[in-house]
Amino acid sequence: MCKIKNWVIDEKKHVRFCRDWNEKEIDVLNKHLFLTSKPMIYLVNLSEKDYIRKKNKWLAKIKEWVDKHDPGALVIPFSGGVELKFQDMSDEEKQKYLEENKTQSVLTKIIKSGYAALLLEYFFTAGPDEVRAWTIRKGTKAPQAAGKIHTDFEKGFIMAEVMKFEDFKEGGTENAVKAAGKYRQLGRNYVVEDGDIIFFKFNTPQQPKKK
């Protein structure tokens, strides 16, 4: 903790900028979840007018400051006013606004950039009643991904039936994906990929017998 104090308070540097933390120190850092240990994305909120014309007197100066103090960090200009306006529009109204003003929403970019910075991704499950997206860390294997839905799914994991979103989008139906040979049955060593659509097969763990 003394080393952290010296680095953050005395040196006034972010935790993530120190490259020589050892394993024990990393365990301490992970326990306390310091904000400056997290990757940063800088969102610059512009007026509707500045966002549409892609000009603001402070934007270049902000980018210069970020490049100097947090090299490599992403800077995303956006307009909270514009994004809020989209929430009250129909799809047709939104599309008309975008075309007339020759602009676009960056909400999707912000979400995807946040996920990427935190090494997160998502997979989908789908049924007659709903489609759900589940957030996992990159590198998560199928049983642990199943455990995000319910611990019984992980304990009794048998296999994951997987199709890619792009294949489903192209084919239009699950049967079309199967006919194209792109529907796969994968085991416990499969590393889930971003955008996978998964159906998990599992055995229900036996409940302990009552004495």
PDB file of C-alpha atoms in Angstrom:
ATOM      1  CA  MET A   1       0.000   0.000   0.000  1.00  0.00           C
ATOM      2  CA  CYS A   2       2.955   2.330   0.629  1.00  0.00           C
ATOM      3  CA  LYS A   3       4.110   1.818  -2.933  1.00  0.00           C
ATOM      4  CA  ILE A   4       0.608   2.580  -4.222  1.00  0.00           C
ATOM      5  CA  LYS A   5       0.424   5.700  -2.035  1.00  0.00           C
ATOM      6  CA  ASN A   6       3.773   6.910  -3.311  1.00  0.00           C
ATOM      7  CA  TRP A   7       2.832   6.300  -6.948  1.00  0.00           C
ATOM      8  CA  VAL A   8      -0.672   7.766  -6.837  1.00  0.00           C
ATOM      9  CA  ILE A   9      -0.476  10.549  -4.240  1.00  0.00           C
ATOM     10  CA  ASP A  10       3.160  11.623  -4.283  1.00  0.00           C
ATOM     11  CA  GLU A  11       3.974  10.984  -7.942  1.00  0.00           C
ATOM     12  CA  LYS A  12       0.391  11.842  -9.027  1.00  0.00           C
ATOM     13  CA  LYS A  13       0.325   9.030 -11.592  1.00  0.00           C
ATOM     14  CA  HIS A  14      -2.343   6.516 -12.498  1.00  0.00           C
ATOM     15  CA  VAL A  15      -1.980   2.969 -11.178  1.00  0.00           C
ATOM     16  CA  ARG A  16      -2.114   1.516 -14.688  1.00  0.00           C
ATOM     17  CA  PHE A  17       0.938   3.532 -15.777  1.00  0.00           C
ATOM     18  CA  CYS A  18       3.246   1.610 -13.430  1.00  0.00           C
ATOM     19  CA  ARG A  19       4.739  -1.371 -15.255  1.00  0.00           C
ATOM     20  CA  ASP A  20       6.574  -3.127 -12.429  1.00  0.00           C
ATOM     21  CA  TRP A  21       3.804  -4.350 -10.094  1.00  0.00           C
ATOM     22  CA  ASN A  22       4.619  -7.865  -8.901  1.00  0.00           C
ATOM     23  CA  GLU A  23       2.025 -10.637  -8.460  1.00  0.00           C
ATOM     24  CA  LYS A  24       1.380  -9.928  -4.762  1.00  0.00           C
ATOM     25  CA  GLU A  25       0.933  -6.213  -5.461  1.00  0.00           C
ATOM     26  CA  ILE A  26      -1.459  -6.996  -8.316  1.00  0.00           C
ATOM     27  CA  ASP A  27      -3.549  -9.085  -5.900  1.00  0.00           C
ATOM     28  CA  VAL A  28      -3.798  -6.041  -3.609  1.00  0.00           C
ATOM     29  CA  LEU A  29      -4.709  -3.792  -6.536  1.00  0.00           C
ATOM     30  CA  ASN A  30      -7.422  -6.200  -7.675  1.00  0.00           C
ATOM     31  CA  LYS A  31      -8.837  -6.336  -4.157  1.00  0.00           C
ATOM     32  CA  HIS A  32      -9.207  -2.559  -3.828  1.00  0.00           C
ATOM     33  CA  LEU A  33     -10.284  -1.815  -7.425  1.00  0.00           C
ATOM     34  CA  PHE A  34      -8.596   1.578  -7.755  1.00  0.00           C
ATOM     35  CA  LEU A  35     -10.242   3.737 -10.400  1.00  0.00           C
ATOM     36  CA  THR A  36      -6.899   4.725 -11.921  1.00  0.00           C
ATOM     37  CA  SER A  37      -6.103   1.064 -12.565  1.00  0.00           C
ATOM     38  CA  LYS A  38      -8.910   0.972 -15.133  1.00  0.00           C
ATOM     39  CA  PRO A  39      -8.435   1.907 -18.797  1.00  0.00           C
ATOM     40  CA  MET A  40      -9.886   5.296 -19.691  1.00  0.00           C
ATOM     41  CA  ILE A  41     -12.126   6.452 -22.522  1.00  0.00           C
ATOM     42  CA  TYR A  42     -12.665  10.207 -22.729  1.00  0.00           C
ATOM     43  CA  LEU A  43     -16.157  11.309 -23.845  1.00  0.00           C
ATOM     44  CA  VAL A  44     -16.330  14.936 -24.956  1.00  0.00           C
ATOM     45  CA  ASN A  45     -19.889  16.243 -24.783  1.00  0.00           C
ATOM     46  CA  LEU A  46     -20.574  18.802 -27.539  1.00  0.00           C
ATOM     47  CA  SER A  47     -23.561  20.996 -28.304  1.00  0.00           C
ATOM     48  CA  GLU A  48     -25.858  19.754 -31.059  1.00  0.00           C
ATOM     49  CA  LYS A  49     -24.547  22.470 -33.383  1.00  0.00           C
ATOM     50  CA  ASP A  50     -20.855  21.665 -32.755  1.00  0.00           C
ATOM     51  CA  TYR A  51     -21.443  17.916 -33.027  1.00  0.00           C
ATOM     52  CA  ILE A  52     -23.184  18.189 -36.394  1.00  0.00           C
ATOM     53  CA  ARG A  53     -20.546  20.501 -37.857  1.00  0.00           C
ATOM     54  CA  LYS A  54     -17.740  18.479 -36.202  1.00  0.00           C
ATOM     55  CA  LYS A  55     -16.070  21.587 -34.827  1.00  0.00           C
ATOM     56  CA  ASN A  56     -15.354  22.863 -31.317  1.00  0.00           C
ATOM     57  CA  LYS A  57     -12.606  25.212 -30.142  1.00  0.00           C
ATOM     58  CA  TRP A  58     -11.727  22.974 -27.177  1.00  0.00           C
ATOM     59  CA  LEU A  59     -11.676  19.604 -28.939  1.00  0.00           C
ATOM     60  CA  ALA A  60      -8.109  19.799 -30.277  1.00  0.00           C
ATOM     61  CA  LYS A  61      -6.823  21.036 -26.905  1.00  0.00           C
ATOM     62  CA  ILE A  62      -8.560  18.187 -25.068  1.00  0.00           C
ATOM     63  CA  LYS A  63      -7.083  15.651 -27.492  1.00  0.00           C
ATOM     64  CA  GLU A  64      -3.631  17.195 -27.019  1.00  0.00           C
ATOM     65  CA  TRP A  65      -3.975  16.934 -23.211  1.00  0.00           C
ATOM     66  CA  VAL A  66      -5.102  13.298 -23.399  1.00  0.00           C
ATOM     67  CA  ASP A  67      -2.245  12.360 -25.737  1.00  0.00           C
ATOM     68  CA  LYS A  68       0.225  13.928 -23.298  1.00  0.00           C
ATOM     69  CA  HIS A  69      -1.185  12.567 -20.030  1.00  0.00           C
ATOM     70  CA  ASP A  70      -2.775   9.279 -21.162  1.00  0.00           C
ATOM     71  CA  PRO A  71      -1.078   8.176 -24.402  1.00  0.00           C
ATOM     72  CA  GLY A  72      -3.168   5.827 -26.517  1.00  0.00           C
ATOM     73  CA  ALA A  73      -6.441   6.565 -24.723  1.00  0.00           C
ATOM     74  CA  LEU A  74      -9.515   6.915 -26.909  1.00  0.00           C
ATOM     75  CA  VAL A  75     -11.294  10.268 -27.238  1.00  0.00           C
ATOM     76  CA  ILE A  76     -14.890  10.144 -28.504  1.00  0.00           C
ATOM     77  CA  PRO A  77     -16.790  13.363 -29.274  1.00  0.00           C
ATOM     78  CA  PHE A  78     -20.553  12.987 -28.811  1.00  0.00           C
ATOM     79  CA  SER A  79     -23.628  15.077 -28.044  1.00  0.00           C
ATOM     80  CA  GLY A  80     -25.787  14.121 -25.103  1.00  0.00           C
ATOM     81  CA  GLY A  81     -28.467  16.433 -26.474  1.00  0.00           C
ATOM     82  CA  VAL A  82     -28.538  14.641 -29.810  1.00  0.00           C
ATOM     83  CA  GLU A  83     -28.568  11.179 -28.236  1.00  0.00           C
ATOM     84  CA  LEU A  84     -31.423  12.223 -25.918  1.00  0.00           C
ATOM     85  CA  LYS A  85     -33.347  13.567 -28.881  1.00  0.00           C
ATOM     86  CA  PHE A  86     -33.029  10.180 -30.610  1.00  0.00           C
ATOM     87  CA  GLN A  87     -34.719   8.472 -27.669  1.00  0.00           C
ATOM     88  CA  ASP A  88     -37.948  10.351 -28.397  1.00  0.00           C
ATOM     89  CA  MET A  89     -37.879   9.735 -32.144  1.00  0.00           C
ATOM     90  CA  SER A  90     -39.333   6.906 -34.193  1.00  0.00           C
ATOM     91  CA  ASP A  91     -36.925   4.972 -36.430  1.00  0.00           C
ATOM     92  CA  GLU A  92     -38.193   6.918 -39.442  1.00  0.00           C
ATOM     93  CA  GLU A  93     -37.734  10.284 -37.702  1.00  0.00           C
ATOM     94  CA  LYS A  94     -34.242   9.344 -36.553  1.00  0.00           C
ATOM     95  CA  GLN A  95     -33.191   8.240 -40.029  1.00  0.00           C
ATOM     96  CA  LYS A  96     -34.551  11.471 -41.535  1.00  0.00           C
ATOM     97  CA  TYR A  97     -32.643  13.567 -38.957  1.00  0.00           C
ATOM     98  CA  LEU A  98     -29.394  11.698 -39.650  1.00  0.00           C
ATOM     99  CA  GLU A  99     -29.716  12.120 -43.407  1.00  0.00           C
ATOM    100  CA  GLU A 100     -30.684  15.785 -43.239  1.00  0.00           C
ATOM    101  CA  ASN A 101     -27.822  16.676 -40.894  1.00  0.00           C
ATOM    102  CA  LYS A 102     -25.299  14.229 -42.369  1.00  0.00           C
ATOM    103  CA  THR A 103     -24.427  12.878 -38.931  1.00  0.00           C
ATOM    104  CA  GLN A 104     -24.769   9.671 -36.916  1.00  0.00           C
ATOM    105  CA  SER A 105     -25.214   8.377 -33.400  1.00  0.00           C
ATOM    106  CA  VAL A 106     -22.050   7.277 -31.587  1.00  0.00           C
ATOM    107  CA  LEU A 107     -23.864   5.436 -28.791  1.00  0.00           C
ATOM    108  CA  THR A 108     -23.013   2.036 -30.277  1.00  0.00           C
ATOM    109  CA  LYS A 109     -19.359   3.068 -30.635  1.00  0.00           C
ATOM    110  CA  ILE A 110     -19.255   4.185 -26.989  1.00  0.00           C
ATOM    111  CA  ILE A 111     -20.709   0.872 -25.781  1.00  0.00           C
ATOM    112  CA  LYS A 112     -18.412  -1.260 -27.957  1.00  0.00           C
ATOM    113  CA  SER A 113     -15.355   0.795 -27.000  1.00  0.00           C
ATOM    114  CA  GLY A 114     -16.204   0.400 -23.308  1.00  0.00           C
ATOM    115  CA  TYR A 115     -16.536  -3.352 -23.652  1.00  0.00           C
ATOM    116  CA  ALA A 116     -13.255  -3.595 -25.569  1.00  0.00           C
ATOM    117  CA  ALA A 117     -11.365  -1.452 -23.046  1.00  0.00           C
ATOM    118  CA  LEU A 118     -12.523  -3.676 -20.172  1.00  0.00           C
ATOM    119  CA  LEU A 119     -11.857  -6.887 -22.152  1.00  0.00           C
ATOM    120  CA  LEU A 120     -15.534  -7.782 -22.087  1.00  0.00           C
ATOM    121  CA  GLU A 121     -17.764  -9.363 -24.713  1.00  0.00           C
ATOM    122  CA  TYR A 122     -21.252 -10.815 -24.875  1.00  0.00           C
ATOM    123  CA  PHE A 123     -23.084 -13.882 -26.134  1.00  0.00           C
ATOM    124  CA  PHE A 124     -26.774 -14.404 -26.830  1.00  0.00           C
ATOM    125  CA  THR A 125     -29.357 -16.927 -25.724  1.00  0.00           C
ATOM    126  CA  ALA A 126     -32.708 -17.067 -27.476  1.00  0.00           C
ATOM    127  CA  GLY A 127     -36.058 -18.734 -26.915  1.00  0.00           C
ATOM    128  CA  PRO A 128     -39.737 -18.307 -27.811  1.00  0.00           C
ATOM    129  CA  ASP A 129     -40.228 -15.594 -25.192  1.00  0.00           C
ATOM    130  CA  GLU A 130     -37.035 -13.531 -25.191  1.00  0.00           C
ATOM    131  CA  VAL A 131     -33.518 -12.931 -26.456  1.00  0.00           C
ATOM    132  CA  ARG A 132     -30.874 -12.145 -23.826  1.00  0.00           C
ATOM    133  CA  ALA A 133     -27.321 -10.836 -24.044  1.00  0.00           C
ATOM    134  CA  TRP A 134     -24.892 -12.006 -21.335  1.00  0.00           C
ATOM    135  CA  THR A 135     -21.649 -10.197 -20.514  1.00  0.00           C
ATOM    136  CA  ILE A 136     -18.457 -12.208 -19.974  1.00  0.00           C
ATOM    137  CA  ARG A 137     -14.723 -11.558 -19.973  1.00  0.00           C
ATOM    138  CA  LYS A 138     -12.730 -12.351 -23.100  1.00  0.00           C
ATOM    139  CA  GLY A 139     -11.295 -15.850 -22.919  1.00  0.00           C
ATOM    140  CA  THR A 140     -14.232 -17.327 -20.970  1.00  0.00           C
ATOM    141  CA  LYS A 141     -14.853 -20.989 -21.721  1.00  0.00           C
ATOM    142  CA  ALA A 142     -18.285 -22.432 -22.444  1.00  0.00           C
ATOM    143  CA  PRO A 143     -19.028 -23.921 -18.968  1.00  0.00           C
ATOM    144  CA  GLN A 144     -18.191 -20.658 -17.205  1.00  0.00           C
ATOM    145  CA  ALA A 145     -20.267 -18.705 -19.724  1.00  0.00           C
ATOM    146  CA  ALA A 146     -23.162 -21.058 -18.999  1.00  0.00           C
ATOM    147  CA  GLY A 147     -22.657 -20.346 -15.303  1.00  0.00           C
ATOM    148  CA  LYS A 148     -23.505 -16.690 -15.957  1.00  0.00           C
ATOM    149  CA  ILE A 149     -27.059 -17.839 -16.647  1.00  0.00           C
ATOM    150  CA  HIS A 150     -27.304 -20.254 -13.713  1.00  0.00           C
ATOM    151  CA  THR A 151     -24.743 -22.118 -11.629  1.00  0.00           C
ATOM    152  CA  ASP A 152     -26.497 -25.416 -12.453  1.00  0.00           C
ATOM    153  CA  PHE A 153     -25.680 -24.831 -16.138  1.00  0.00           C
ATOM    154  CA  GLU A 154     -21.981 -24.797 -15.316  1.00  0.00           C
ATOM    155  CA  LYS A 155     -22.062 -27.705 -12.871  1.00  0.00           C
ATOM    156  CA  GLY A 156     -23.982 -29.980 -15.224  1.00  0.00           C
ATOM    157  CA  PHE A 157     -22.490 -28.726 -18.499  1.00  0.00           C
ATOM    158  CA  ILE A 158     -22.659 -31.190 -21.390  1.00  0.00           C
ATOM    159  CA  MET A 159     -22.087 -29.101 -24.519  1.00  0.00           C
ATOM    160  CA  ALA A 160     -22.715 -25.780 -26.192  1.00  0.00           C
ATOM    161  CA  GLU A 161     -24.561 -25.595 -29.502  1.00  0.00           C
ATOM    162  CA  VAL A 162     -23.174 -22.487 -31.175  1.00  0.00           C
ATOM    163  CA  MET A 163     -23.896 -20.376 -34.216  1.00  0.00           C
ATOM    164  CA  LYS A 164     -22.381 -17.034 -35.126  1.00  0.00           C
ATOM    165  CA  PHE A 165     -24.614 -13.971 -35.261  1.00  0.00           C
ATOM    166  CA  GLU A 166     -23.374 -13.116 -38.759  1.00  0.00           C
ATOM    167  CA  ASP A 167     -24.233 -16.629 -39.977  1.00  0.00           C
ATOM    168  CA  PHE A 168     -27.698 -16.351 -38.430  1.00  0.00           C
ATOM    169  CA  LYS A 169     -28.175 -12.904 -39.964  1.00  0.00           C
ATOM    170  CA  GLU A 170     -27.149 -14.220 -43.381  1.00  0.00           C
ATOM    171  CA  GLY A 171     -29.230 -17.398 -43.204  1.00  0.00           C
ATOM    172  CA  GLY A 172     -32.231 -15.905 -41.480  1.00  0.00           C
ATOM    173  CA  THR A 173     -33.129 -19.004 -39.455  1.00  0.00           C
ATOM    174  CA  GLU A 174     -31.470 -21.600 -37.247  1.00  0.00           C
ATOM    175  CA  ASN A 175     -32.347 -24.320 -39.774  1.00  0.00           C
ATOM    176  CA  ALA A 176     -30.615 -22.380 -42.550  1.00  0.00           C
ATOM    177  CA  VAL A 177     -27.458 -22.122 -40.428  1.00  0.00           C
ATOM    178  CA  LYS A 178     -27.583 -25.873 -39.785  1.00  0.00           C
ATOM    179  CA  ALA A 179     -28.101 -26.587 -43.508  1.00  0.00           C
ATOM    180  CA  ALA A 180     -25.006 -24.498 -44.268  1.00  0.00           C
ATOM    181  CA  GLY A 181     -22.971 -26.613 -41.834  1.00  0.00           C
ATOM    182  CA  LYS A 182     -22.263 -23.645 -39.567  1.00  0.00           C
ATOM    183  CA  TYR A 183     -24.116 -24.848 -36.456  1.00  0.00           C
ATOM    184  CA  ARG A 184     -21.562 -26.458 -34.155  1.00  0.00           C
ATOM    185  CA  GLN A 185     -21.636 -28.658 -31.075  1.00  0.00           C
ATOM    186  CA  LEU A 186     -18.707 -27.738 -28.846  1.00  0.00           C
ATOM    187  CA  GLY A 187     -17.311 -29.001 -25.545  1.00  0.00           C
ATOM    188  CA  ARG A 188     -16.053 -27.539 -22.312  1.00  0.00           C
ATOM    189  CA  ASN A 189     -12.785 -26.240 -23.792  1.00  0.00           C
ATOM    190  CA  TYR A 190     -14.527 -23.986 -26.295  1.00  0.00           C
ATOM    191  CA  VAL A 191     -13.688 -20.321 -25.727  1.00  0.00           C
ATOM    192  CA  VAL A 192     -16.829 -18.257 -26.285  1.00  0.00           C
ATOM    193  CA  GLU A 193     -16.504 -15.544 -28.913  1.00  0.00           C
ATOM    194  CA  ASP A 194     -18.169 -12.149 -29.104  1.00  0.00           C
ATOM    195  CA  GLY A 195     -21.658 -12.389 -30.612  1.00  0.00           C
ATOM    196  CA  ASP A 196     -22.054 -16.170 -30.293  1.00  0.00           C
ATOM    197  CA  ILE A 197     -25.638 -17.440 -30.122  1.00  0.00           C
ATOM    198  CA  ILE A 198     -25.567 -20.415 -27.764  1.00  0.00           C
ATOM    199  CA  PHE A 199     -27.904 -23.164 -26.622  1.00  0.00           C
ATOM    200  CA  PHE A 200     -26.454 -24.952 -23.587  1.00  0.00           C
ATOM    201  CA  LYS A 201     -27.153 -28.581 -22.824  1.00  0.00           C
ATOM    202  CA  PHE A 202     -26.671 -29.669 -19.234  1.00  0.00           C
ATOM    203  CA  ASN A 203     -27.629 -32.247 -16.653  1.00  0.00           C
ATOM    204  CA  THR A 204     -29.423 -30.995 -13.580  1.00  0.00           C
ATOM    205  CA  PRO A 205     -27.093 -31.657 -10.611  1.00  0.00           C
ATOM    206  CA  GLN A 206     -28.534 -34.175  -8.193  1.00  0.00           C
ATOM    207  CA  GLN A 207     -29.765 -32.717  -4.971  1.00  0.00           C
ATOM    208  CA  PRO A 208     -28.239 -34.171  -1.801  1.00  0.00           C
ATOM    209  CA  LYS A 209     -30.508 -36.713  -0.156  1.00  0.00           C
ATOM    210  CA  LYS A 210     -32.255 -35.613   2.968  1.00  0.00           C
ATOM    211  CA  LYS A 211     -31.261 -37.510   6.068  1.00  0.00           C
TER     212      LYS A 211
END
